[in-house]
Short mmCIF file of C-alpha atoms in Angstrom, two decimals:
data_model
loop_
_atom_site.label_atom_id
_atom_site.label_comp_id
_atom_site.label_asym_id
_atom_site.label_seq_id
_atom_site.Cartn_x
_atom_site.Cartn_y
_atom_site.Cartn_z
CA MET A 28 30.74 13.07 3.36
CA LEU A 29 30.63 11.12 5.89
CA GLU A 30 27.58 12.92 7.84
CA SER A 31 25.79 13.34 4.64
CA GLN A 32 22.82 10.41 5.71
CA VAL A 33 22.57 12.61 9.25
CA PRO A 34 19.38 14.60 7.73
CA ILE A 35 17.82 10.90 6.99
CA LEU A 36 18.44 9.53 10.07
CA VAL A 37 17.16 12.93 12.43
CA VAL A 38 13.97 12.75 10.15
CA LEU A 39 13.27 9.05 10.35
CA LEU A 40 13.62 9.40 13.63
CA VAL A 41 11.13 12.34 14.43
CA LEU A 42 8.73 10.79 11.98
CA GLY A 43 8.91 7.63 14.43
CA THR A 44 8.52 9.51 17.68
CA VAL A 45 5.42 11.38 16.19
CA ALA A 46 3.92 8.18 14.80
CA LYS A 47 4.15 6.19 17.94
CA LEU A 48 2.72 8.90 19.91
CA ALA A 49 -0.23 9.25 17.50
CA THR A 50 -0.85 5.26 17.96
CA VAL A 51 -1.05 5.48 21.65
CA ARG A 52 -3.51 8.42 22.14
CA ALA A 53 -5.58 7.06 19.14
CA GLY A 54 -6.24 3.69 21.02
CA GLY A 55 -7.35 1.33 18.91
CA GLU A 56 -9.13 -2.15 19.04
CA PRO A 57 -8.71 -4.10 21.65
CA GLY A 58 -5.51 -5.79 21.51
CA ALA A 59 -3.33 -3.04 18.61
CA LEU A 60 -0.82 -3.02 20.53
CA ALA A 61 0.17 -6.47 20.63
CA ARG A 62 0.83 -6.48 17.29
CA LEU A 63 3.22 -3.91 17.18
CA GLY A 64 7.20 -5.03 17.49
CA PRO A 65 8.03 -2.61 20.91
CA ALA A 66 4.92 -3.77 22.41
CA MET A 67 4.59 -7.44 22.52
CA LEU A 68 7.98 -7.97 23.82
CA VAL A 69 5.82 -6.85 26.83
CA PRO A 70 3.17 -7.24 29.41
CA VAL A 71 -0.20 -6.07 28.08
CA ARG A 72 0.02 -3.16 30.93
CA LEU A 73 3.23 -2.07 29.88
CA ARG A 74 2.50 -2.59 25.90
CA ALA A 75 1.22 0.83 25.95
CA ALA A 76 4.44 2.29 27.88
CA ALA A 77 6.88 0.70 25.79
CA LEU A 78 5.76 2.83 22.44
CA LEU A 79 6.24 6.01 24.32
CA GLY A 80 9.60 4.73 25.91
CA CYS A 81 10.89 3.97 22.01
CA ALA A 82 9.48 7.18 21.02
CA ALA A 83 10.74 9.07 23.44
CA GLY A 84 14.71 7.10 22.75
CA GLU A 85 14.23 8.34 18.93
CA LEU A 86 13.36 12.02 19.87
CA VAL A 87 16.72 12.26 22.27
CA LEU A 88 19.07 10.97 19.36
CA ALA A 89 17.23 12.94 16.86
CA ALA A 90 17.84 15.99 19.05
CA GLY A 91 21.63 14.93 19.96
CA LEU A 92 22.31 14.49 16.41
CA LEU A 93 20.59 17.59 15.09
CA LEU A 94 22.76 19.46 17.85
CA THR A 95 25.68 17.78 18.58
CA SER A 96 28.40 16.24 16.88
CA SER A 97 29.03 14.16 19.84
CA PRO A 98 30.15 10.68 18.96
CA ILE A 99 28.12 9.40 21.95
CA PHE A 100 24.78 10.41 20.32
CA ARG A 101 26.37 8.61 17.18
CA TRP A 102 26.93 5.62 18.43
CA MET A 103 23.76 5.34 20.63
CA THR A 104 22.00 5.94 17.08
CA VAL A 105 23.96 2.65 15.68
CA THR A 106 23.03 0.72 18.73
CA PHE A 107 19.15 1.81 18.28
CA PHE A 108 19.33 0.12 15.04
CA ALA A 109 21.20 -2.39 15.18
CA LEU A 110 19.31 -3.76 18.30
CA SER A 111 16.05 -3.14 15.74
CA ALA A 112 17.44 -4.79 13.22
CA TYR A 113 17.64 -8.31 15.36
CA VAL A 114 14.39 -7.57 16.98
CA LEU A 115 12.79 -7.58 13.66
CA LEU A 116 14.87 -10.55 12.62
CA GLU A 117 13.37 -12.55 15.68
CA LEU A 118 9.87 -11.02 15.29
CA ARG A 119 9.95 -12.35 12.22
CA ARG A 120 10.82 -15.45 12.90
CA LYS A 121 8.92 -16.02 16.14
CA ARG A 122 6.05 -14.01 15.97
CA PRO A 123 4.94 -13.95 11.54
CA ASP A 124 2.03 -12.08 12.23
CA ALA A 125 3.28 -8.84 14.22
CA GLY A 126 4.46 -5.75 12.62
CA CYS A 127 7.79 -3.61 13.26
CA GLY A 128 5.48 -1.11 15.00
CA CYS A 129 8.51 1.55 13.42
CA PHE A 130 5.81 4.02 12.73
CA GLY A 131 3.44 2.92 15.08
CA GLU A 132 0.37 1.82 13.64
CA VAL A 133 0.93 2.50 9.84
CA SER A 134 3.45 -0.50 10.07
CA SER A 135 1.27 -3.09 11.17
CA ALA A 136 1.96 -5.53 8.51
CA PRO A 137 3.86 -8.59 8.66
CA VAL A 138 7.41 -7.98 9.08
CA GLY A 139 9.31 -8.57 5.72
CA LEU A 140 12.53 -8.29 3.99
CA ARG A 141 12.36 -5.04 2.87
CA SER A 142 11.64 -3.62 6.67
CA ILE A 143 15.07 -5.85 8.06
CA GLY A 144 16.73 -4.32 5.48
CA ARG A 145 15.62 -0.87 5.84
CA THR A 146 16.68 -1.26 9.56
CA VAL A 147 19.98 -2.71 8.46
CA LEU A 148 20.83 0.38 5.74
CA LEU A 149 20.06 2.75 8.74
CA THR A 150 22.56 0.97 11.08
CA GLY A 151 25.10 1.60 8.12
CA MET A 152 23.95 5.18 7.51
CA ALA A 153 24.42 5.58 11.35
CA LEU A 154 27.65 4.32 11.34
CA MET A 155 28.99 6.54 8.90
CA ALA A 156 27.56 9.37 10.98
CA VAL A 157 30.30 8.10 13.67
CA TRP A 158 33.19 9.84 11.65
CA GLY A 159 31.15 12.76 10.48
CA GLN A 160 32.46 16.18 11.06
CA GLY A 161 30.18 18.77 12.78
CA PRO A 162 26.24 18.92 14.32
CA GLY A 163 23.65 17.32 12.17
CA TRP A 164 21.82 20.99 11.30
CA MET A 165 24.58 21.60 9.27
CA THR A 166 24.16 19.05 6.73
CA PHE A 167 20.64 20.01 6.40
CA ARG A 168 22.09 23.08 4.65
CA GLU A 169 24.17 21.60 1.79
CA PRO A 170 22.27 18.20 0.63
CA THR A 171 24.13 15.98 -1.64
CA TRP A 172 24.25 13.12 -4.41
CA ALA A 173 24.44 10.42 -1.33
CA LEU A 174 21.45 11.70 0.63
CA LEU A 175 19.24 11.82 -2.29
CA ALA A 176 20.59 8.35 -3.15
CA GLY A 177 20.03 7.01 0.51
CA VAL A 178 16.15 8.41 0.30
CA VAL A 179 15.29 6.71 -3.04
CA LEU A 180 16.97 3.30 -1.33
CA LEU A 181 14.60 3.73 1.88
CA ALA A 182 11.41 5.29 0.12
CA VAL A 183 12.12 1.26 -1.92
CA LEU A 184 12.66 -0.27 1.31
CA SER A 185 9.63 1.57 2.86
CA PRO A 186 6.34 -0.57 2.73
CA GLU A 187 4.49 2.04 4.89
CA LEU A 188 4.50 3.87 1.49
CA GLU A 189 2.41 1.65 0.05
CA GLU A 190 0.36 1.04 3.30
CA ALA A 191 -0.39 4.82 3.09
CA ILE A 192 -1.40 5.05 -0.31
CA ASN A 193 -3.48 2.24 -0.34
CA ARG A 194 -5.42 3.50 2.63
CA LEU A 195 -6.03 6.96 0.67
CA ARG A 196 -7.20 4.91 -2.14
CA TYR A 197 -9.59 3.03 -0.46
CA ARG A 198 -10.05 5.25 3.06
CA ALA A 199 -13.33 3.84 4.58
CA PRO A 200 -16.46 6.10 4.82
CA CYS A 201 -16.21 8.58 7.65
CA GLU A 202 -19.51 6.67 10.01
CA GLN A 203 -16.84 3.74 9.89
CA ARG A 204 -13.74 5.34 10.78
CA PRO A 205 -12.48 5.49 14.40
CA ALA A 206 -12.57 8.32 16.11
CA SER A 207 -11.36 9.68 19.55
CA ALA A 208 -13.95 11.42 21.64
CA SER A 209 -10.76 13.36 23.36
CA VAL A 210 -10.23 15.03 20.19
CA ALA A 211 -13.27 15.78 19.05
CA LEU A 212 -13.71 17.63 22.51
CA THR A 213 -10.74 19.76 21.69
CA ARG A 214 -12.01 20.73 18.60
CA LEU A 215 -14.77 21.50 20.18
CA LYS A 216 -13.44 23.67 22.78
CA ALA A 217 -11.55 25.28 19.77
CA SER A 218 -14.74 26.26 18.43
CA VAL A 219 -16.48 29.56 18.15
CA PRO A 220 -19.81 27.84 19.31
CA TRP A 221 -17.92 26.69 22.39
CA ARG A 222 -16.51 29.87 23.10
CA GLU A 223 -20.19 31.50 22.72
CA HIS A 224 -21.38 28.93 25.05
CA ALA A 225 -19.08 28.37 27.67
CA ALA A 226 -19.71 31.12 30.28
CA THR A 227 -22.98 29.74 30.56
CA LEU A 228 -22.09 25.93 31.37
CA LEU A 229 -22.10 24.70 35.08
CA SER A 230 -19.27 22.69 34.00
CA ALA A 231 -16.17 22.46 31.09
CA GLU A 232 -16.89 18.32 31.28
CA PRO A 233 -19.44 16.83 29.40
CA GLU A 234 -22.34 15.27 31.33
CA ASP A 235 -22.74 12.83 28.42
CA SER A 236 -21.00 11.73 25.23
CA TRP A 237 -22.19 9.85 22.12
CA ARG A 238 -21.54 9.11 18.50
CA GLU A 239 -23.93 9.35 15.65
CA LEU A 240 -22.79 7.97 12.20
CA CYS A 241 -19.93 11.22 11.43
CA TRP A 242 -20.99 13.30 14.38
CA ARG A 243 -19.64 13.45 18.29
CA PHE A 244 -22.28 14.86 20.64
CA PHE A 245 -21.42 16.37 24.04
CA ALA A 246 -23.98 16.94 26.64
CA PHE A 247 -23.72 19.88 28.92
CA THR A 248 -26.42 21.71 31.14
CA ASP A 249 -26.22 25.31 31.80
CA HIS A 250 -26.92 27.90 34.95
CA ALA A 251 -30.26 28.41 33.71
CA GLY A 252 -31.07 24.39 33.57
CA ARG A 253 -31.27 24.20 30.26
CA HIS A 254 -29.18 20.94 28.26
CA VAL A 255 -26.99 22.10 25.53
CA VAL A 256 -25.58 19.87 23.25
CA PHE A 257 -22.77 20.31 20.90
CA ALA A 258 -22.33 18.13 17.68
CA VAL A 259 -18.73 18.12 16.12
CA TYR A 260 -17.75 16.65 12.70
CA LEU A 261 -15.40 14.08 12.57
CA SER A 262 -13.94 14.64 9.39
CA GLY A 263 -11.82 17.60 8.03
CA LEU A 264 -9.01 19.62 9.20
CA ARG A 265 -11.75 22.34 10.49
CA PRO A 266 -14.57 20.02 11.21
CA ALA A 267 -18.36 21.75 11.46
CA VAL A 268 -19.59 22.41 15.12
CA ARG A 269 -22.99 22.73 16.06
CA VAL A 270 -25.06 23.68 19.35
CA ALA A 271 -28.43 23.14 20.45
CA VAL A 272 -29.62 24.65 23.16
CA VAL A 273 -33.05 23.26 24.81
CA SER A 274 -35.27 24.39 27.35
CA ARG A 275 -39.10 23.43 28.83
CA GLU A 276 -40.31 26.94 27.55
CA SER A 277 -38.96 26.98 23.97
CA MET A 278 -38.49 24.67 21.36
CA PRO A 279 -34.60 23.97 19.93
CA GLU A 280 -32.37 27.18 19.17
CA TYR A 281 -29.77 26.26 16.86
CA THR A 282 -26.70 28.15 15.48
CA ALA A 283 -23.69 26.60 13.42
CA VAL A 284 -20.49 27.70 12.18
#
């Protein structure tokens, strides 16, 4: 019974890790990281590293809770959430405009009593688990009413759920949403048009790249001296990829997937 909340702790620690990594990878507007709790406590040049360090710590704690019954990881988890609660209180007092950064950029809203209450609740859950028996993975097999009650309480205390719903309801048009060029290039190199033309290119890295509305363009040169321009659509799980091959002797040739 005491370890019944371990699944919640593991899931939230993993979600926090993934969200922080995604926030750092996506970048964002200048100064965006300065509005997130873990980042604003360090110099500008170290803000991304601070989020990455916090993400790494959360992942280690999640792995320790899941795979072992060691009290070391459980006390470390108690300490982590207790310190988080203290940091949120300080943020609310000194920087009322800053977000907690608990789940990366999604937690950019100013710290409120709900965020603080959630961290206090997680500290209590972690403290209960200290005297639990067995590794955390065993508790996933036998969910309890206490686990369900914990999920409900955390949902009530999580402003990020409302933020996520609002983003889905009032999502900006594709051409206005930020999009990472590196992610678009990765999607390009996983596409059929890329596989068909990659061997003909002088380099696997684009000579030029630009964005027009909801498309990201990458320009290359092939061994015949022709320009090969790929276009990657910036929305969807499997975005469309188009390619145009332009030479002096012929009109552009288009293929699409």
